[in-house]
mmCIF file of C-alpha atoms in Angstrom:
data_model
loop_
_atom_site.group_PDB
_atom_site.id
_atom_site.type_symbol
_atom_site.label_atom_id
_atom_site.label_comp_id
_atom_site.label_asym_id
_atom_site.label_seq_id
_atom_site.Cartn_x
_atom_site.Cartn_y
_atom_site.Cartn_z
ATOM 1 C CA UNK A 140 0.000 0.000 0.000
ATOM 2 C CA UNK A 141 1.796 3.358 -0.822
ATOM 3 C CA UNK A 142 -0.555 6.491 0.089
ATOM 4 C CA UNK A 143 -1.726 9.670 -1.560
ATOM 5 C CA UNK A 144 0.578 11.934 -2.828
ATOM 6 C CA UNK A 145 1.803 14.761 -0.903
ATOM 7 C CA UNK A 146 3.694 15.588 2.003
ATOM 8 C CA UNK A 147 3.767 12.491 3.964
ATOM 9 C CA UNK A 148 4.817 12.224 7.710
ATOM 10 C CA UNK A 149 7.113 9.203 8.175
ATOM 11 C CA UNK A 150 8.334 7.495 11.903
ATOM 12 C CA UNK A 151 11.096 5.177 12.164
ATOM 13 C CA UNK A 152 11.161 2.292 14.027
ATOM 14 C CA UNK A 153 13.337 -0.661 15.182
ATOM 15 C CA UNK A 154 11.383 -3.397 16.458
ATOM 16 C CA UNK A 155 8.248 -5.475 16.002
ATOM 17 C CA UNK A 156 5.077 -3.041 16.675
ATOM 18 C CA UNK A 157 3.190 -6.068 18.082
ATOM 19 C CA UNK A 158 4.600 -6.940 21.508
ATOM 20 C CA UNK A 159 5.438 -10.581 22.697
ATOM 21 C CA UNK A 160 3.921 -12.630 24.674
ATOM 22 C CA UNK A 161 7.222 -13.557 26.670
ATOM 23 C CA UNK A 162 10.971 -12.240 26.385
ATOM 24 C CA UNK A 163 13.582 -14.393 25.045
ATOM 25 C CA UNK A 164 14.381 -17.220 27.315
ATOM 26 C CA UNK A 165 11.529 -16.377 29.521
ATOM 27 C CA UNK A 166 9.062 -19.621 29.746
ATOM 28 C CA UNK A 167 5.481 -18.539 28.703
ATOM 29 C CA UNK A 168 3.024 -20.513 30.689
ATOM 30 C CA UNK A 169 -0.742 -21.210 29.505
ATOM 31 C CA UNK A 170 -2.942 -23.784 31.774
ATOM 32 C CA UNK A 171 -5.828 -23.090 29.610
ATOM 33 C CA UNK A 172 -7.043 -22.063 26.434
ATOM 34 C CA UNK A 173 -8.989 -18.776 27.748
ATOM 35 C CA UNK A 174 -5.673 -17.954 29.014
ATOM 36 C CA UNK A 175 -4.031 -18.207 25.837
ATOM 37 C CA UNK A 176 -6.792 -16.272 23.646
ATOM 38 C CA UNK A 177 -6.527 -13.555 26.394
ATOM 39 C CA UNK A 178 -3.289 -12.940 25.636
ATOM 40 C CA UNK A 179 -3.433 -12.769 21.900
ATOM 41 C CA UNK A 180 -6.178 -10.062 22.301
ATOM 42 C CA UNK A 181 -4.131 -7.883 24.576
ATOM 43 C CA UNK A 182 -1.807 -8.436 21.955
ATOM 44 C CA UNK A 183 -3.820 -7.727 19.107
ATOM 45 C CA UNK A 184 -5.513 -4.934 21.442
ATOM 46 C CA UNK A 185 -2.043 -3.097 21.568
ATOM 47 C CA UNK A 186 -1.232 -3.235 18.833
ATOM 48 C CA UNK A 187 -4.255 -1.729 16.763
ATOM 49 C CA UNK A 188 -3.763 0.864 19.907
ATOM 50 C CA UNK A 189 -0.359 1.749 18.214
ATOM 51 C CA UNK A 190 -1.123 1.936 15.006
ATOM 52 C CA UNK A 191 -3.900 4.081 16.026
ATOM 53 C CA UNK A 192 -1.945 6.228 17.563
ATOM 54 C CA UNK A 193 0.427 7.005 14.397
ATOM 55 C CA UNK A 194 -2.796 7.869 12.833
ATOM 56 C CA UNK A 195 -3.914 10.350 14.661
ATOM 57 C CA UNK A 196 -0.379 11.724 15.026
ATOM 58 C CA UNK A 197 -0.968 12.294 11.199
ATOM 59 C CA UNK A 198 1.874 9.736 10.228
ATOM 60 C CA UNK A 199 1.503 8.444 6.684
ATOM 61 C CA UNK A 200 4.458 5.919 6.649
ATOM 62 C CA UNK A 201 6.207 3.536 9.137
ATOM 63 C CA UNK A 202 9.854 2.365 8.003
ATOM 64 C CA UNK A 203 11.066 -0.264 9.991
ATOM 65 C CA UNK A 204 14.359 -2.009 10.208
ATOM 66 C CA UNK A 205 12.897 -5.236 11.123
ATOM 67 C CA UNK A 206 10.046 -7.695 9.437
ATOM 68 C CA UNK A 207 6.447 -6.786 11.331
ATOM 69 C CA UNK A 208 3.721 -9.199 12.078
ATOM 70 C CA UNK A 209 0.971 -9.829 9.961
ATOM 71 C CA UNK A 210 -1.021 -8.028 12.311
ATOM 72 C CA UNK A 211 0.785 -4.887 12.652
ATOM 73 C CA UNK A 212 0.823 -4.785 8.859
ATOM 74 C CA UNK A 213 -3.294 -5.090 8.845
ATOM 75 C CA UNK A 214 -3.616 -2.956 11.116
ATOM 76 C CA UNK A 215 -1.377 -0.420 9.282
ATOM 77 C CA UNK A 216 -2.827 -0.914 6.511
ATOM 78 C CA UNK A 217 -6.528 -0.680 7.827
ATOM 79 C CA UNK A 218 -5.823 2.793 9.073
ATOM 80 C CA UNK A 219 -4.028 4.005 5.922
ATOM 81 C CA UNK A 220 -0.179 3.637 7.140
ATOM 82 C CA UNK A 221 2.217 2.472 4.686
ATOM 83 C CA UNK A 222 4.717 0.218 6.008
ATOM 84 C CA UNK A 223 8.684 0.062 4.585
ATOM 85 C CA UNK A 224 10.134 -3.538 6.452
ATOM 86 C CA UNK A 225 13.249 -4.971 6.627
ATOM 87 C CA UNK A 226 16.030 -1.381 6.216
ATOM 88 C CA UNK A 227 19.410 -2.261 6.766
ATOM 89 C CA UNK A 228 21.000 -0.619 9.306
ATOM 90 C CA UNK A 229 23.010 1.347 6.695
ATOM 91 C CA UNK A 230 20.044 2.302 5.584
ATOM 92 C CA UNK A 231 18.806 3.217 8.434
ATOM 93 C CA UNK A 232 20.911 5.040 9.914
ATOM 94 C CA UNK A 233 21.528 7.356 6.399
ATOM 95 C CA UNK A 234 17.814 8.202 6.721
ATOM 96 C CA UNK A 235 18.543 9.104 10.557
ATOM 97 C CA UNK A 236 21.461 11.704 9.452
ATOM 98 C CA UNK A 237 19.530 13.574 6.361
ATOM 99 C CA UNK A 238 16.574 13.579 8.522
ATOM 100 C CA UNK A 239 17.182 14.558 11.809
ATOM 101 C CA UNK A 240 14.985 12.208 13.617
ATOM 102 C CA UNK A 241 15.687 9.056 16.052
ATOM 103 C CA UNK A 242 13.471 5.802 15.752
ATOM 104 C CA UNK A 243 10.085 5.792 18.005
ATOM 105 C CA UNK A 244 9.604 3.480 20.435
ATOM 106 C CA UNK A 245 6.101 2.923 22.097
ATOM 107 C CA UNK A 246 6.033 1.974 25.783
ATOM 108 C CA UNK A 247 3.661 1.733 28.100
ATOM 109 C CA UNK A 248 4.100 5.424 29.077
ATOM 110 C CA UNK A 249 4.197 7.132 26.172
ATOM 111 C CA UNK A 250 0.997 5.590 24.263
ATOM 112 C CA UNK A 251 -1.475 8.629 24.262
ATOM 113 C CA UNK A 252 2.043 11.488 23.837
ATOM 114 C CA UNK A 253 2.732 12.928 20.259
ATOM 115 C CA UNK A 254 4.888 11.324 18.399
ATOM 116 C CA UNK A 255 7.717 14.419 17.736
ATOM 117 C CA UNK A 256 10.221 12.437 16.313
ATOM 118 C CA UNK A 257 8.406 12.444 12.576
ATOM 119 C CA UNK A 258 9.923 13.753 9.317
ATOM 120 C CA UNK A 259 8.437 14.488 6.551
ATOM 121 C CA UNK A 260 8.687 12.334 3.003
ATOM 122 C CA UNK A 261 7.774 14.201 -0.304
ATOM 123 C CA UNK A 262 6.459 11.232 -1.895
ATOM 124 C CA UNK A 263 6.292 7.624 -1.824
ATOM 125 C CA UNK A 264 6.426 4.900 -4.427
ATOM 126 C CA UNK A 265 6.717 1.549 -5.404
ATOM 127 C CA UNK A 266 8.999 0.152 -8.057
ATOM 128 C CA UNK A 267 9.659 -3.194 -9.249
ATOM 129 C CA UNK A 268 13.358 -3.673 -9.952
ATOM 130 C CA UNK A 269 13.360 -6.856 -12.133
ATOM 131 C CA UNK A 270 11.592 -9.493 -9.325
ATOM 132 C CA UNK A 271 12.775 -7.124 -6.615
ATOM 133 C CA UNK A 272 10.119 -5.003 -5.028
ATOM 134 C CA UNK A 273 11.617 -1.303 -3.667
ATOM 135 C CA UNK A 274 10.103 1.654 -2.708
ATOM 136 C CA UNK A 275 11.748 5.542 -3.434
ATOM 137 C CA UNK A 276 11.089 7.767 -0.913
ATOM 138 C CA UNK A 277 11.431 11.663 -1.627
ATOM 139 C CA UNK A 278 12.936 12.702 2.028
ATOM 140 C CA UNK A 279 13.276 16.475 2.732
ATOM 141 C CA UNK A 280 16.862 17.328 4.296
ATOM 142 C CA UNK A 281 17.269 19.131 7.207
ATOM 143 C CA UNK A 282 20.815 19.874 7.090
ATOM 144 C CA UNK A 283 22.902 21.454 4.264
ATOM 145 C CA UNK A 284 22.300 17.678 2.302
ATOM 146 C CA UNK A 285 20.574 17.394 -0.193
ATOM 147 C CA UNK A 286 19.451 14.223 -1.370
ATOM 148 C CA UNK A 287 19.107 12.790 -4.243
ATOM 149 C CA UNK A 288 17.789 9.588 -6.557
ATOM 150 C CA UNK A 289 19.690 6.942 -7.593
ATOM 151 C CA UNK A 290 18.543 3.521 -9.398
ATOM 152 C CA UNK A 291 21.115 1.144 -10.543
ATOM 153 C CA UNK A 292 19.519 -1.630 -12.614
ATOM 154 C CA UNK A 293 22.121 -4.849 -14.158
ATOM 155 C CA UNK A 294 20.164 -6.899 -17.142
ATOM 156 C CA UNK A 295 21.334 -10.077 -14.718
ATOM 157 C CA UNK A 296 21.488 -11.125 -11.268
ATOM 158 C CA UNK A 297 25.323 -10.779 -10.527
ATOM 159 C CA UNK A 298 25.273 -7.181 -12.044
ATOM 160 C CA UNK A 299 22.801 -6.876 -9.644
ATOM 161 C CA UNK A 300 24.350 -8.022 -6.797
ATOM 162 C CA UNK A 301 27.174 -5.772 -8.336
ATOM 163 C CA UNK A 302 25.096 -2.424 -8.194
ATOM 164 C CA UNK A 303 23.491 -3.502 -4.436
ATOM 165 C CA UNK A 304 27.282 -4.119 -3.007
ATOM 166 C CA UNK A 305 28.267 -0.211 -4.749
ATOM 167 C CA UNK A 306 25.123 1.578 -3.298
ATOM 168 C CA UNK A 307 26.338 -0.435 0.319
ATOM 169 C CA UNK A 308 29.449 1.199 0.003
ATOM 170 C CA UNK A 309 28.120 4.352 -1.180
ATOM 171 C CA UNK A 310 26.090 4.229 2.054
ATOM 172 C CA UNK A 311 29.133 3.602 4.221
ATOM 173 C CA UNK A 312 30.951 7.051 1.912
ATOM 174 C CA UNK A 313 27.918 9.113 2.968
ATOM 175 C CA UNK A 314 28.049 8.499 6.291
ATOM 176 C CA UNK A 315 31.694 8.894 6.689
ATOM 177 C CA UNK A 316 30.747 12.238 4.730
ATOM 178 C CA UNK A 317 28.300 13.492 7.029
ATOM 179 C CA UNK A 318 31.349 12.448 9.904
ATOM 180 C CA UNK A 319 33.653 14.761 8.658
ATOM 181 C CA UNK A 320 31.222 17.764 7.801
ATOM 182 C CA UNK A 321 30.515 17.473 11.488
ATOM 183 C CA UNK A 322 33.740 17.837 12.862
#
């Protein structure tokens, strides 16, 4: 789902929207089947409360670094949110340093505050790169950078490959870029 065009406003985040039922290496103990439904809809529950809550902080588009659940996604998508999964943290990270802003993380205690860390995208699109679906996302700069677009496209798989290790180290240049203008 991409939305309208237009100004967009856009939140980063790094982990799963959905929470978990247990932490890692923490035993998760059900001694009934009520139990275990009651749990998913809290879960479910908090998660459409999320979502909801980027809506009516206006946000248009959620780019995450990791791979969200089915249910975040329907629930993103059922409140008009586009949803960019699965950034490297290259990636990442470059869209941190022409933006300005730091990922959002919702907690307990935050649920119902506004959501400042937002930036705003120009536009969002898909594109279909051979069998590879991308998305390009017009970001406005907030420091003397100005980005800009770049599409490499190989007739073959290892050119490919090729063009996506270039643009990994032209990731890694632009940081070390934005490094030294700092200093």
């Amino acid at each position: 789902y991409c939305p309208a065009g237009g100004e967009l406003r856009a939140v980063l985040v790094t982990q799963p929207l959905q929470p978990t039922l247990s932490a890692p290496g923490v035993e998760f103990y059900v001694d009934c089947e009520g139990q275990y439904e009651g749990s998913q809809r809290w879960a479910s529950g908090r998660t459409e409360a999320i979502i909801k809550h980027m809506q009516n902080n206006n946000v248009k588009l959620l780019l995450s670094s990791v791979k969200q659940e089915e249910l975040a996604i329907y629930y993103a998508k059922l409140y008009g949110i586009s949803v960019v999964e699965c950034l490297s943290s290259e990636e990442m990270a470059l869209i941190r340093e022409i933006t300005g802003v730091s990922p959002y993380t919702p907690c307990c205690d935050n649920i119902g505050a506004e959501i400042s860390e937002t930036t705003v995208v120009m536009f969002c699109e898909r594109l279909l790169l051979g069998s590879k679906r991308c998305v390009h996302i017009g970001f406005t700069s907030v420091c003397d950078f100005e980005p800009h677009c770049l599409i490499l496209c190989g007739p073959v798989e290892d050119v490919n490959k090729q063009h996506a290790a270039a643009l990994q180290g032209a990731f890694t240049m632009l940081q070390q870029l934005f490094k030294t203008f700092e200093q």
